[in-house]
Amino acid sequence: MAKRYSALSLLRHALQPSSPWPRAWRSPAPKSSYDVVIIGGGGHGLASAYYLAANHGIKNVAVIERSYIGSGNVGRNTTIVRSNYMIGGNTPFFEFSLKLWEGLSHTLNFNVMLSQRGQIGLAHNPSQMDVLARKGNIMRLHGIDAELLDRGEVMKLLPYLDYSDAARFPVVGGIIQHRAGTVRHDAVAWGYARAASDLGVDIIENCEMTGFLMEQGKVVGIDTTKGRIRAGKTAIAVAGHSSHIAAKAGLRLPVESHLLQAFVSEPIKPLVHHVVSFGAELYYISQSDKGGLVFGGHIDGFANYSQRGQFPKVQTVAECAVSLMPCVSRLRLLRHWAGIMDMTPDGAPFIGRTPVPNLYLDGGWCYQGFKAIPASGWTFAHTIAKGEEHELNRCFSLDRFAKGGELDDHGSGNWTYKQ
Amino acid sequence: MLRITCPWCGERDYSEFRYGSEVKTRPAPGTGDLKTWHDHVFLFDNPKGPTREYWQHVLGCRQWLVLERDTATNAVGKAVPARDAASKSGAGR
Ligand SMILES: Cc1cc2nc3c(=O)[nH]c(=O)nc-3n(C[C@H](O)[C@H](O)[C@H](O)COP(=O)(O)OP(=O)(O)OC[C@H]3O[C@@H](n4cnc5c(N)ncnc54)[C@H](O)[C@@H]3O)c2cc1C
Ligand SMILES: [Zn+2]
């Protein structure tokens, strides 16, 4: 068992740099059977395992990860967390998630470095201001913080934007959620892994799931590169690979896998103190603790598992950056990379049961899956433990299209391949 | 950069094209129950590997094509006019 981190343990290590920190989680060989096996050791898989053990006392659990913990999208995203969603279902879910983020470092005894620097969405014409006002009102009715900003207030907070008469998109105003911000993404994977492992969950890295074990139409386990593992319940949490894995159980999903890229500039002195999103395109920017400007935009736009971004997106995102902030035009791009994501017809996820007995699915996360990790893990664990949905994930069912329950939250930034 | 060879315009950057979706066969109008149509509209094979998909040459001749592509490697094969692919009744999965 890992020792709890404390100010004293940090000090002791600082004074004895030669003694290494103990491993943060155990590295066991897989047992032949578990109560629950979770496929995918990303943020969602690890959080679900942790809440199964912590909230429901189900500790005979394995998380199977084909690579290493944190190698997937949990370590590839732009780390933004916020709860400024507008439609029923999304609003309470993402606010619950943000509340869990606010206590997560304490819960996990691992500093996930939540930085509530505030997220500002910009408006470039009066009708966009109306939309932001409506969104802010809906949020405040749900007890979520939101504040409308006029042009002068935006100029004070974000003096580096283009306010000249030549600006391609004039800034009319914006909206701020002060409690939104960023989280250290690797720490989320490491923190959940360590806390889950402490409670008895087996985290099995470098172990790929290769097929389902089916008996009388029910899933009773999985085959992996480390052998066969039987399971009472099996859960899929593989981010962009949901279709590929579900197909092995004969399931077709309302999902296309697409690439999303992220970009980091060379480090500069502190300039961008918030998370800022451009109202004229899907483009957003923040500054990392190391000084790099981190930015992202739209998906590449066609189904893809290759995890290699295409150049035209680099260009579009750079164009957005320069039209919003001309001062970055001579900054060099240090790195860009891509992650594979499930895109759904309405931009909302799936957390719940599937038509196949004993098989559960958490996927379809499109653009918003990082901020969702705590609430998704919490509600998915509830569904797996009880065999039925939590009130917060009932709306994310796989059959919502058949039932007319689409959750299309365009007003707050979910765009699907339909665009 | 992904390059697509349009049967009319020749080899071009993919950014001249718009992706349509994987090739699916639409049930005949007036046939099929709700589930047939739900599955047609909302479900995808979304394979990791070779597939056939619709693309439109929006910044060129504006024709719809059926392109062979491998979603795991991005290797691009032949593009044929979508109406030819459909008339050969090969448009199904
Ligand atoms: C560039 C980019 C920027 C983003 N920015 C944001 C953002 O700012 N805010 C936000 O909320 N969301 C953002 N997202 C979305 C978010 O990152 C994802 O939705 C979320 O991280 C996905 O869940 P996960 O962390 O569990 O996935 P992952 O970390 O990808 O976990 C899935 C795991 O499953 C494993 N796996 C797959 N197949 C198998 C198999 N057969 N056997 C065993 N293991 C397998 C993979 O190796 C992987 O580790 C962004 C995504 C990208 C790509
Ligand atoms: Zn053409």
Coordinates of C-alpha atoms and ligand atoms in Angstrom, one line a residue:
Chain A
M1 CA 0.0 0.0 0.0
A2 CA 1.3 3.4 -0.9
K3 CA 1.9 5.7 2.1
R4 CA -0.3 8.8 2.2
Y5 CA 1.4 12.0 1.0
S6 CA 1.8 14.8 3.5
A7 CA 3.7 18.0 4.0
L8 CA 6.1 16.0 6.2
S9 CA 6.6 13.2 3.6
L10 CA 7.3 15.9 0.9
L11 CA 9.8 17.6 3.2
R12 CA 11.5 14.3 4.0
H13 CA 12.0 13.5 0.3
A14 CA 13.2 17.0 -0.4
L15 CA 15.9 16.5 2.2
Q16 CA 16.8 13.0 0.9
P17 CA 16.6 13.3 -2.8
S18 CA 18.6 10.1 -3.2
S19 CA 15.7 7.9 -1.9
P20 CA 13.1 7.4 -4.6
W21 CA 9.4 7.7 -4.1
P22 CA 7.7 4.3 -3.7
R23 CA 5.6 3.2 -6.7
A24 CA 2.2 4.9 -6.6
W25 CA 0.2 1.9 -7.5
R26 CA 0.6 -1.9 -7.4
S27 CA 1.4 -3.8 -10.6
P28 CA -0.1 -7.2 -10.1
A29 CA -0.6 -10.1 -12.6
P30 CA -4.2 -10.6 -13.6
K31 CA -6.3 -13.0 -11.5
S32 CA -8.5 -15.5 -13.3
S33 CA -11.7 -13.7 -12.3
Y34 CA -13.1 -10.5 -10.9
D35 CA -16.4 -9.1 -9.9
V36 CA -15.9 -6.2 -12.4
V37 CA -13.4 -5.8 -15.3
I38 CA -13.0 -2.4 -16.8
I39 CA -11.4 -2.2 -20.3
G40 CA -9.4 1.0 -20.7
G41 CA -7.1 2.6 -18.1
G42 CA -7.8 6.2 -19.0
G43 CA -9.5 8.8 -16.8
H44 CA -12.9 7.3 -17.1
G45 CA -11.8 3.7 -16.5
L46 CA -9.7 4.5 -13.4
A47 CA -12.3 6.9 -11.9
S48 CA -15.0 4.2 -12.3
A49 CA -12.8 1.6 -10.6
Y50 CA -12.1 4.0 -7.8
Y51 CA -15.8 4.9 -7.1
L52 CA -16.8 1.2 -7.4
A53 CA -14.4 0.5 -4.5
A54 CA -14.9 3.7 -2.6
N55 CA -18.7 4.3 -2.9
H56 CA -20.0 0.7 -3.4
G57 CA -17.4 -1.5 -1.6
I58 CA -16.8 -3.5 -4.8
K59 CA -13.1 -4.0 -4.6
N60 CA -12.5 -7.2 -6.6
V61 CA -12.0 -5.1 -9.7
A62 CA -9.5 -5.0 -12.5
V63 CA -8.6 -2.2 -14.9
I64 CA -7.1 -3.5 -18.2
E65 CA -4.9 -1.0 -20.1
R66 CA -3.2 -2.0 -23.3
S67 CA -0.5 0.6 -22.9
Y68 CA 0.5 2.5 -19.8
I69 CA -1.8 4.6 -17.5
G70 CA -2.3 8.1 -18.9
S71 CA -1.1 7.2 -22.5
G72 CA -4.6 7.9 -24.0
N73 CA -6.7 11.0 -24.2
V74 CA -6.5 11.7 -20.5
G75 CA -3.0 12.8 -21.1
R76 CA -3.6 14.4 -24.5
N77 CA -6.3 16.9 -23.9
T78 CA -6.2 20.7 -23.2
T79 CA -7.2 20.1 -19.6
I80 CA -10.2 22.5 -19.4
V81 CA -12.9 21.9 -16.8
R82 CA -16.1 23.9 -16.7
S83 CA -19.8 23.5 -16.1
N84 CA -21.3 26.1 -18.4
Y85 CA -23.6 23.8 -20.2
M86 CA -27.1 24.9 -21.2
I87 CA -29.5 22.0 -21.6
G88 CA -31.3 19.7 -19.1
G89 CA -29.2 16.7 -18.3
N90 CA -25.9 18.3 -19.2
T91 CA -26.1 21.2 -16.8
P92 CA -26.5 19.2 -13.5
F93 CA -24.1 16.5 -14.7
F94 CA -21.2 18.8 -15.5
E95 CA -21.8 20.9 -12.4
F96 CA -21.7 17.7 -10.2
S97 CA -18.4 17.0 -12.0
L98 CA -16.9 20.4 -11.2
K99 CA -17.9 20.0 -7.6
L100 CA -16.1 16.7 -7.4
W101 CA -13.0 18.4 -9.1
E102 CA -13.1 21.0 -6.4
G103 CA -12.5 18.4 -3.7
L104 CA -10.5 15.8 -5.7
S105 CA -7.0 16.5 -4.4
H106 CA -8.3 15.9 -0.9
T107 CA -10.3 12.9 -1.8
L108 CA -7.5 11.2 -3.6
N109 CA -4.6 12.5 -1.4
F110 CA -3.0 13.5 -4.7
N111 CA -2.6 17.1 -6.0
V112 CA -4.4 17.3 -9.3
M113 CA -3.5 21.0 -9.5
L114 CA -7.0 22.3 -10.1
S115 CA -6.5 25.9 -11.2
Q116 CA -9.8 27.8 -11.1
R117 CA -8.5 30.7 -13.3
G118 CA -11.9 31.3 -14.9
Q119 CA -13.2 30.6 -18.4
I120 CA -14.3 33.5 -20.6
G121 CA -16.4 32.9 -23.7
L122 CA -16.4 35.8 -26.2
A123 CA -19.2 37.3 -28.1
H124 CA -18.6 39.2 -31.4
N125 CA -22.1 40.5 -32.1
P126 CA -25.2 41.5 -30.1
S127 CA -27.1 38.3 -30.9
Q128 CA -24.2 36.2 -29.5
M129 CA -24.5 38.4 -26.3
D130 CA -28.2 37.5 -26.1
V131 CA -27.3 33.8 -26.3
L132 CA -24.6 34.2 -23.6
A133 CA -27.1 36.1 -21.4
R134 CA -29.6 33.3 -21.7
K135 CA -27.0 30.7 -21.0
G136 CA -25.8 32.6 -17.9
N137 CA -29.4 32.8 -16.7
I138 CA -29.9 29.1 -17.1
M139 CA -26.7 28.4 -15.3
R140 CA -27.6 30.7 -12.4
L141 CA -31.0 29.1 -12.1
H142 CA -29.0 25.9 -11.5
G143 CA -26.9 27.6 -8.8
I144 CA -23.8 27.7 -11.2
D145 CA -21.7 30.8 -11.2
A146 CA -21.9 32.9 -14.4
E147 CA -21.3 36.6 -15.0
L148 CA -21.9 38.6 -18.2
L149 CA -19.1 40.9 -19.2
D150 CA -19.4 44.0 -21.4
R151 CA -16.7 45.1 -23.9
G152 CA -15.0 47.3 -21.3
E153 CA -14.8 44.5 -18.7
V154 CA -13.4 42.1 -21.3
M155 CA -10.8 44.7 -22.3
K156 CA -9.7 44.9 -18.7
L157 CA -9.4 41.1 -18.2
L158 CA -8.0 40.3 -21.7
P159 CA -6.0 43.4 -22.8
Y160 CA -4.1 41.4 -25.4
L161 CA -7.0 40.8 -27.8
D162 CA -7.5 42.7 -31.0
Y163 CA -9.8 45.6 -30.2
S164 CA -8.8 47.8 -33.2
D165 CA -11.2 49.0 -35.9
A166 CA -9.5 46.4 -38.2
A167 CA -10.3 43.5 -36.0
R168 CA -11.9 40.7 -38.1
F169 CA -14.3 39.8 -35.3
P170 CA -15.0 42.8 -33.0
V171 CA -15.3 41.9 -29.3
V172 CA -18.8 42.9 -28.1
G173 CA -18.6 41.2 -24.7
G174 CA -18.4 37.8 -23.1
I175 CA -19.3 35.6 -20.2
I176 CA -17.1 34.3 -17.4
Q177 CA -17.4 31.2 -15.2
H178 CA -15.0 32.0 -12.4
R179 CA -14.9 28.4 -11.0
A180 CA -13.9 26.9 -14.4
G181 CA -10.2 26.4 -15.2
T182 CA -7.7 23.7 -15.8
V183 CA -6.4 20.5 -14.1
R184 CA -3.0 18.7 -14.4
H185 CA -4.2 15.9 -16.7
D186 CA -1.6 13.2 -15.9
A187 CA -2.2 13.7 -12.2
V188 CA -5.8 12.8 -12.7
A189 CA -4.8 9.4 -14.1
W190 CA -2.1 8.9 -11.5
G191 CA -4.2 10.1 -8.6
Y192 CA -7.2 7.8 -9.4
A193 CA -4.9 4.9 -10.1
R194 CA -3.1 5.2 -6.8
A195 CA -6.3 5.7 -4.8
A196 CA -8.0 2.8 -6.5
S197 CA -5.0 0.5 -6.1
D198 CA -4.9 1.3 -2.4
L199 CA -8.5 0.1 -2.1
G200 CA -7.6 -3.2 -3.7
V201 CA -8.3 -2.6 -7.5
D202 CA -5.8 -4.3 -9.8
I203 CA -4.4 -2.0 -12.4
I204 CA -3.0 -4.2 -15.2
E205 CA -0.9 -2.2 -17.7
N206 CA 0.4 -3.4 -21.1
C207 CA -2.5 -5.8 -21.3
E208 CA -4.8 -5.5 -24.4
M209 CA -8.3 -6.8 -24.4
T210 CA -8.7 -8.9 -27.6
G211 CA -12.2 -10.3 -27.4
F212 CA -15.2 -11.0 -25.2
L213 CA -16.0 -14.3 -23.6
M214 CA -19.7 -15.0 -24.3
E215 CA -22.0 -17.6 -22.8
Q216 CA -25.6 -17.8 -23.8
G217 CA -25.5 -14.3 -25.2
K218 CA -24.1 -12.9 -22.0
V219 CA -20.6 -11.4 -21.5
V220 CA -18.8 -13.5 -18.9
G221 CA -15.3 -12.1 -19.3
I222 CA -12.6 -11.1 -21.7
D223 CA -9.6 -12.4 -23.5
T224 CA -6.4 -10.4 -23.2
T225 CA -2.8 -10.5 -24.2
K226 CA -2.2 -11.7 -20.6
G227 CA -4.7 -14.5 -20.7
R228 CA -8.4 -15.1 -20.1
I229 CA -10.2 -13.2 -17.3
R230 CA -13.7 -14.0 -16.2
A231 CA -15.9 -11.2 -14.9
G232 CA -19.3 -10.8 -13.3
K233 CA -19.6 -7.5 -15.1
T234 CA -17.5 -6.0 -17.9
A235 CA -17.3 -2.3 -18.6
I236 CA -15.9 -0.6 -21.7
A237 CA -14.1 2.8 -21.2
V238 CA -11.8 3.0 -24.2
A239 CA -12.4 6.6 -25.4
G240 CA -12.1 6.7 -29.2
H241 CA -12.1 2.9 -29.5
S242 CA -15.7 2.2 -28.3
S243 CA -17.0 1.1 -31.7
H244 CA -14.0 -1.2 -32.3
I245 CA -14.4 -2.9 -28.9
A246 CA -18.2 -3.0 -28.9
A247 CA -18.2 -4.7 -32.3
K248 CA -16.4 -7.6 -30.7
A249 CA -19.7 -8.2 -28.8
G250 CA -21.8 -7.7 -31.9
L251 CA -22.8 -4.2 -31.0
R252 CA -23.0 -1.3 -33.5
L253 CA -22.9 2.2 -31.8
P254 CA -24.0 5.7 -32.8
V255 CA -20.3 6.7 -32.9
E256 CA -17.7 7.7 -35.4
S257 CA -14.0 7.9 -34.3
H258 CA -12.4 11.3 -35.2
L259 CA -9.1 13.0 -34.5
L260 CA -8.8 16.1 -32.3
Q261 CA -5.5 17.9 -32.2
A262 CA -3.9 20.2 -29.6
F263 CA -1.1 22.6 -29.9
V264 CA 1.5 24.2 -27.6
S265 CA 3.7 27.2 -28.4
E266 CA 7.2 27.9 -27.1
P267 CA 7.0 29.1 -23.5
I268 CA 6.6 32.8 -22.8
K269 CA 6.1 35.0 -19.7
P270 CA 2.6 35.0 -18.2
L271 CA 0.1 36.5 -20.7
V272 CA -3.1 34.6 -20.7
H273 CA -4.5 34.4 -17.2
H274 CA -7.8 32.6 -18.0
V275 CA -9.2 30.0 -20.4
V276 CA -10.5 32.0 -23.3
S277 CA -12.8 30.7 -26.1
F278 CA -13.3 32.5 -29.3
G279 CA -17.0 33.1 -30.2
A280 CA -16.3 33.1 -34.0
E281 CA -14.9 29.6 -34.3
L282 CA -14.3 26.6 -32.0
Y283 CA -11.0 27.8 -30.8
Y284 CA -9.7 28.1 -27.2
I285 CA -6.6 29.1 -25.5
S286 CA -4.9 28.9 -22.0
Q287 CA -1.4 29.2 -20.8
S288 CA 0.3 26.3 -19.1
D289 CA 2.3 26.6 -15.9
K290 CA 5.5 26.1 -18.0
G291 CA 4.5 29.2 -20.1
G292 CA 3.4 27.5 -23.3
L293 CA 0.2 28.7 -24.9
V294 CA -2.0 25.7 -25.2
F295 CA -4.7 25.8 -27.9
G296 CA -7.2 23.6 -29.7
G297 CA -9.9 23.8 -32.3
H298 CA -12.2 21.4 -34.2
I299 CA -11.8 17.8 -35.1
D300 CA -10.0 16.9 -38.3
G301 CA -13.3 16.0 -39.8
F302 CA -13.3 12.4 -41.0
A303 CA -13.4 9.0 -39.3
N304 CA -9.9 8.1 -38.3
Y305 CA -8.0 5.8 -35.9
S306 CA -4.5 6.7 -37.1
Q307 CA -3.7 9.3 -34.3
R308 CA -1.9 11.5 -36.8
G309 CA -3.2 15.0 -37.2
Q310 CA -3.5 16.6 -40.7
F311 CA -1.9 19.9 -41.5
P312 CA -5.0 22.0 -42.6
K313 CA -6.1 22.0 -38.9
V314 CA -2.8 23.4 -37.8
Q315 CA -3.4 26.2 -40.2
T316 CA -7.0 26.9 -39.2
V317 CA -6.1 26.9 -35.5
A318 CA -3.1 29.3 -36.1
E319 CA -5.4 31.6 -38.1
C320 CA -7.9 31.7 -35.2
A321 CA -5.0 32.4 -32.8
V322 CA -3.7 35.3 -34.9
S323 CA -7.1 36.9 -35.7
L324 CA -8.0 36.9 -32.0
M325 CA -4.5 37.8 -30.7
P326 CA -2.3 39.4 -33.3
C327 CA 0.5 39.5 -30.7
V328 CA 1.1 35.8 -31.0
S329 CA 1.8 35.9 -34.8
R330 CA 5.6 35.4 -34.3
L331 CA 5.4 32.7 -31.7
R332 CA 6.7 29.3 -32.7
L333 CA 4.5 26.2 -32.4
L334 CA 6.5 23.8 -30.3
R335 CA 4.4 20.6 -30.6
H336 CA 1.1 19.3 -31.8
W337 CA -0.5 15.9 -31.3
A338 CA -3.8 14.2 -31.8
G339 CA -6.2 12.0 -29.8
I340 CA -8.9 9.7 -31.1
M341 CA -12.4 10.5 -29.9
D342 CA -15.8 9.0 -30.2
M343 CA -18.1 11.5 -31.9
T344 CA -21.8 11.0 -31.4
P345 CA -24.7 12.4 -33.5
D346 CA -25.7 14.8 -30.7
G347 CA -22.3 15.5 -29.1
A348 CA -23.4 13.9 -25.8
P349 CA -21.9 10.7 -24.3
F350 CA -23.1 7.3 -23.4
I351 CA -22.9 6.1 -19.7
G352 CA -24.9 3.1 -18.9
R353 CA -26.1 -0.4 -19.8
T354 CA -26.0 -1.9 -23.2
P355 CA -28.4 -4.4 -24.9
V356 CA -25.8 -7.2 -24.1
P357 CA -26.3 -8.6 -20.6
N358 CA -23.4 -7.8 -18.2
L359 CA -21.8 -5.4 -20.6
Y360 CA -21.6 -1.7 -19.7
L361 CA -20.5 1.3 -21.8
D362 CA -18.9 4.6 -21.0
G363 CA -18.0 6.4 -24.2
G364 CA -19.0 8.9 -26.9
W365 CA -17.1 11.7 -25.1
C366 CA -16.6 14.0 -28.1
Y367 CA -15.0 17.2 -26.9
Q368 CA -16.0 17.2 -23.3
G369 CA -14.7 14.0 -21.7
F370 CA -11.9 15.3 -19.5
K371 CA -14.0 17.6 -17.4
A372 CA -16.5 14.8 -17.1
I373 CA -14.2 12.3 -15.6
P374 CA -15.2 12.5 -11.9
A375 CA -19.0 12.6 -12.5
S376 CA -18.7 9.9 -15.2
G377 CA -16.7 7.6 -12.9
W378 CA -19.2 8.3 -10.1
T379 CA -22.3 7.6 -12.1
F380 CA -20.9 4.7 -14.2
A381 CA -19.8 3.0 -11.0
H382 CA -23.3 3.5 -9.7
T383 CA -24.8 1.9 -12.8
I384 CA -22.4 -1.1 -12.7
A385 CA -22.9 -1.7 -9.0
K386 CA -26.7 -1.3 -9.0
G387 CA -27.5 -2.5 -12.6
E388 CA -29.4 0.7 -13.2
E389 CA -28.7 4.4 -14.0
H390 CA -28.0 7.1 -11.5
E391 CA -30.3 10.1 -11.9
L392 CA -27.4 12.1 -13.4
N393 CA -26.6 9.6 -16.2
R394 CA -30.1 8.5 -17.1
C395 CA -30.2 10.9 -20.0
F396 CA -26.9 9.5 -21.5
S397 CA -28.5 6.2 -22.5
L398 CA -27.6 4.3 -25.7
D399 CA -31.2 4.2 -26.9
R400 CA -31.9 8.0 -26.6
F401 CA -32.1 8.5 -30.3
A402 CA -34.8 5.8 -30.7
K403 CA -36.7 7.5 -27.9
G404 CA -36.3 11.1 -29.1
G405 CA -34.0 12.1 -26.2
E406 CA -31.2 13.8 -28.1
L407 CA -29.0 16.1 -26.1
D408 CA -27.8 18.6 -28.5
D409 CA -26.0 21.3 -26.6
H410 CA -24.7 23.4 -29.5
G411 CA -25.0 26.6 -27.5
S412 CA -22.1 25.5 -25.3
G413 CA -19.6 24.1 -27.7
N414 CA -20.4 20.5 -28.6
W415 CA -20.0 20.1 -32.4
T416 CA -20.2 16.8 -34.0
Y417 CA -19.1 15.5 -37.4
K418 CA -22.5 16.7 -38.7
Q419 CA -20.9 20.1 -39.0
Chain B
M1 CA -1.2 15.2 -46.0
L2 CA -4.1 13.0 -47.2
R3 CA -4.5 13.2 -51.0
I4 CA -7.6 12.1 -52.8
T5 CA -7.6 11.4 -56.6
C6 CA -10.9 12.8 -57.9
P7 CA -12.1 11.0 -61.0
W8 CA -12.7 14.3 -62.7
C9 CA -10.1 16.7 -61.3
G10 CA -7.1 14.5 -60.4
E11 CA -5.1 14.3 -57.2
R12 CA -5.9 17.0 -54.6
D13 CA -5.4 17.8 -50.9
Y14 CA -8.2 16.3 -48.8
S15 CA -9.0 19.8 -47.5
E16 CA -10.8 20.4 -50.9
F17 CA -13.2 17.7 -50.0
R18 CA -16.0 17.2 -47.4
Y19 CA -16.3 13.9 -45.6
G20 CA -19.8 12.4 -45.9
S21 CA -19.8 9.3 -43.8
E22 CA -19.2 5.6 -44.3
V23 CA -21.1 4.1 -47.2
K24 CA -24.5 2.8 -46.0
T25 CA -27.5 1.5 -48.0
R26 CA -30.6 3.5 -47.4
P27 CA -33.7 1.4 -47.0
A28 CA -36.2 2.0 -49.8
P29 CA -38.6 4.8 -49.0
G30 CA -41.8 3.6 -47.4
T31 CA -40.3 0.4 -46.2
G32 CA -38.9 -0.8 -42.9
D33 CA -40.0 -0.2 -39.3
L34 CA -38.7 2.5 -37.0
K35 CA -35.8 0.3 -35.9
T36 CA -34.6 -0.1 -39.5
W37 CA -34.5 3.7 -40.0
H38 CA -33.0 4.4 -36.5
D39 CA -30.2 1.9 -37.3
H40 CA -29.7 3.4 -40.8
V41 CA -29.5 7.0 -39.5
F42 CA -27.7 6.6 -36.2
L43 CA -25.5 3.5 -36.2
F44 CA -22.1 3.1 -37.8
D45 CA -19.7 0.2 -38.4
N46 CA -16.9 2.7 -37.8
P47 CA -14.3 0.1 -38.6
K48 CA -10.7 0.3 -37.6
G49 CA -9.2 -0.7 -40.9
P50 CA -10.3 -0.7 -44.6
T51 CA -13.6 1.0 -45.3
R52 CA -15.6 2.8 -48.1
E53 CA -16.9 6.2 -47.5
Y54 CA -18.6 9.2 -49.2
W55 CA -16.6 12.4 -49.9
Q56 CA -17.7 15.4 -51.9
H57 CA -15.3 17.5 -53.9
V58 CA -16.7 20.8 -52.5
L59 CA -13.9 23.0 -53.7
G60 CA -13.7 21.4 -57.1
C61 CA -16.3 19.7 -59.3
R62 CA -18.7 19.3 -56.4
Q63 CA -19.3 15.6 -57.3
W64 CA -19.8 12.9 -54.6
L65 CA -17.3 10.1 -54.6
V66 CA -16.9 6.8 -52.9
L67 CA -13.4 6.5 -51.5
E68 CA -11.5 3.4 -50.3
R69 CA -9.5 4.3 -47.2
D70 CA -8.0 2.5 -44.2
T71 CA -9.0 4.3 -41.0
A72 CA -6.1 2.7 -39.1
T73 CA -3.3 3.7 -41.4
N74 CA -4.9 6.5 -43.5
A75 CA -3.8 4.7 -46.7
V76 CA -6.1 6.0 -49.4
G77 CA -7.2 3.8 -52.3
K78 CA -9.4 4.5 -55.3
A79 CA -12.1 7.1 -55.6
V80 CA -15.0 6.4 -57.9
P81 CA -18.1 8.5 -58.8
A82 CA -20.7 7.8 -56.1
R83 CA -23.5 7.2 -58.7
D84 CA -21.4 4.4 -60.3
A85 CA -20.8 2.8 -56.9
A86 CA -24.5 3.0 -56.2
S87 CA -25.7 1.7 -59.6
K88 CA -23.4 -1.3 -59.3
S89 CA -25.5 -2.0 -56.1
G90 CA -22.2 -2.1 -54.3
A91 CA -23.1 0.8 -52.1
G92 CA -24.1 -1.5 -49.3
R93 CA -22.0 -2.5 -46.4
Ligands
LIG1 C1 -6.6 17.2 -28.3 C2 -7.7 17.0 -27.3 C3 -8.2 18.0 -26.5 C4 -9.2 17.8 -25.6 N1 -9.5 18.8 -24.7 C5 -10.4 18.6 -23.7 C6 -10.7 19.6 -22.8 O1 -10.0 20.7 -22.7 N2 -11.7 19.4 -21.8 C7 -12.4 18.2 -21.8 O2 -13.3 18.1 -21.0 N3 -12.1 17.2 -22.7 C8 -11.2 17.4 -23.7 N4 -10.9 16.4 -24.6 C9 -11.6 15.1 -24.5 C10 -11.1 14.2 -23.4 O3 -9.7 14.2 -23.4 C11 -11.6 12.8 -23.6 O4 -12.9 12.8 -23.9 C12 -11.3 11.9 -22.4 O5 -10.0 12.1 -21.9 C13 -11.6 10.5 -22.8 O6 -11.6 9.6 -21.7 P1 -10.4 8.8 -21.1 O7 -9.6 9.8 -20.4 O8 -10.8 7.7 -20.3 O9 -9.7 8.2 -22.4 P2 -8.3 7.6 -22.6 O10 -7.3 8.2 -21.7 O11 -8.0 7.6 -24.0 O12 -8.5 6.1 -22.1 C14 -8.9 5.0 -22.9 C15 -7.9 3.9 -22.7 O13 -8.3 2.7 -23.3 C16 -7.2 2.0 -23.7 N5 -7.6 1.0 -24.6 C17 -8.2 1.1 -25.9 N6 -8.4 -0.1 -26.4 C18 -8.0 -1.1 -25.5 C19 -8.0 -2.5 -25.4 N7 -8.4 -3.2 -26.5 N8 -7.5 -3.1 -24.3 C20 -7.1 -2.4 -23.3 N9 -7.1 -1.0 -23.2 C21 -7.5 -0.4 -24.3 C22 -6.4 3.1 -24.3 O14 -5.0 2.7 -24.4 C23 -6.6 4.3 -23.4 O15 -5.5 4.4 -22.4 C24 -9.9 16.6 -25.5 C25 -9.4 15.5 -26.3 C26 -8.4 15.7 -27.2 C27 -7.9 14.5 -28.0
ZN2 ZN -13.4 16.9 -58.5

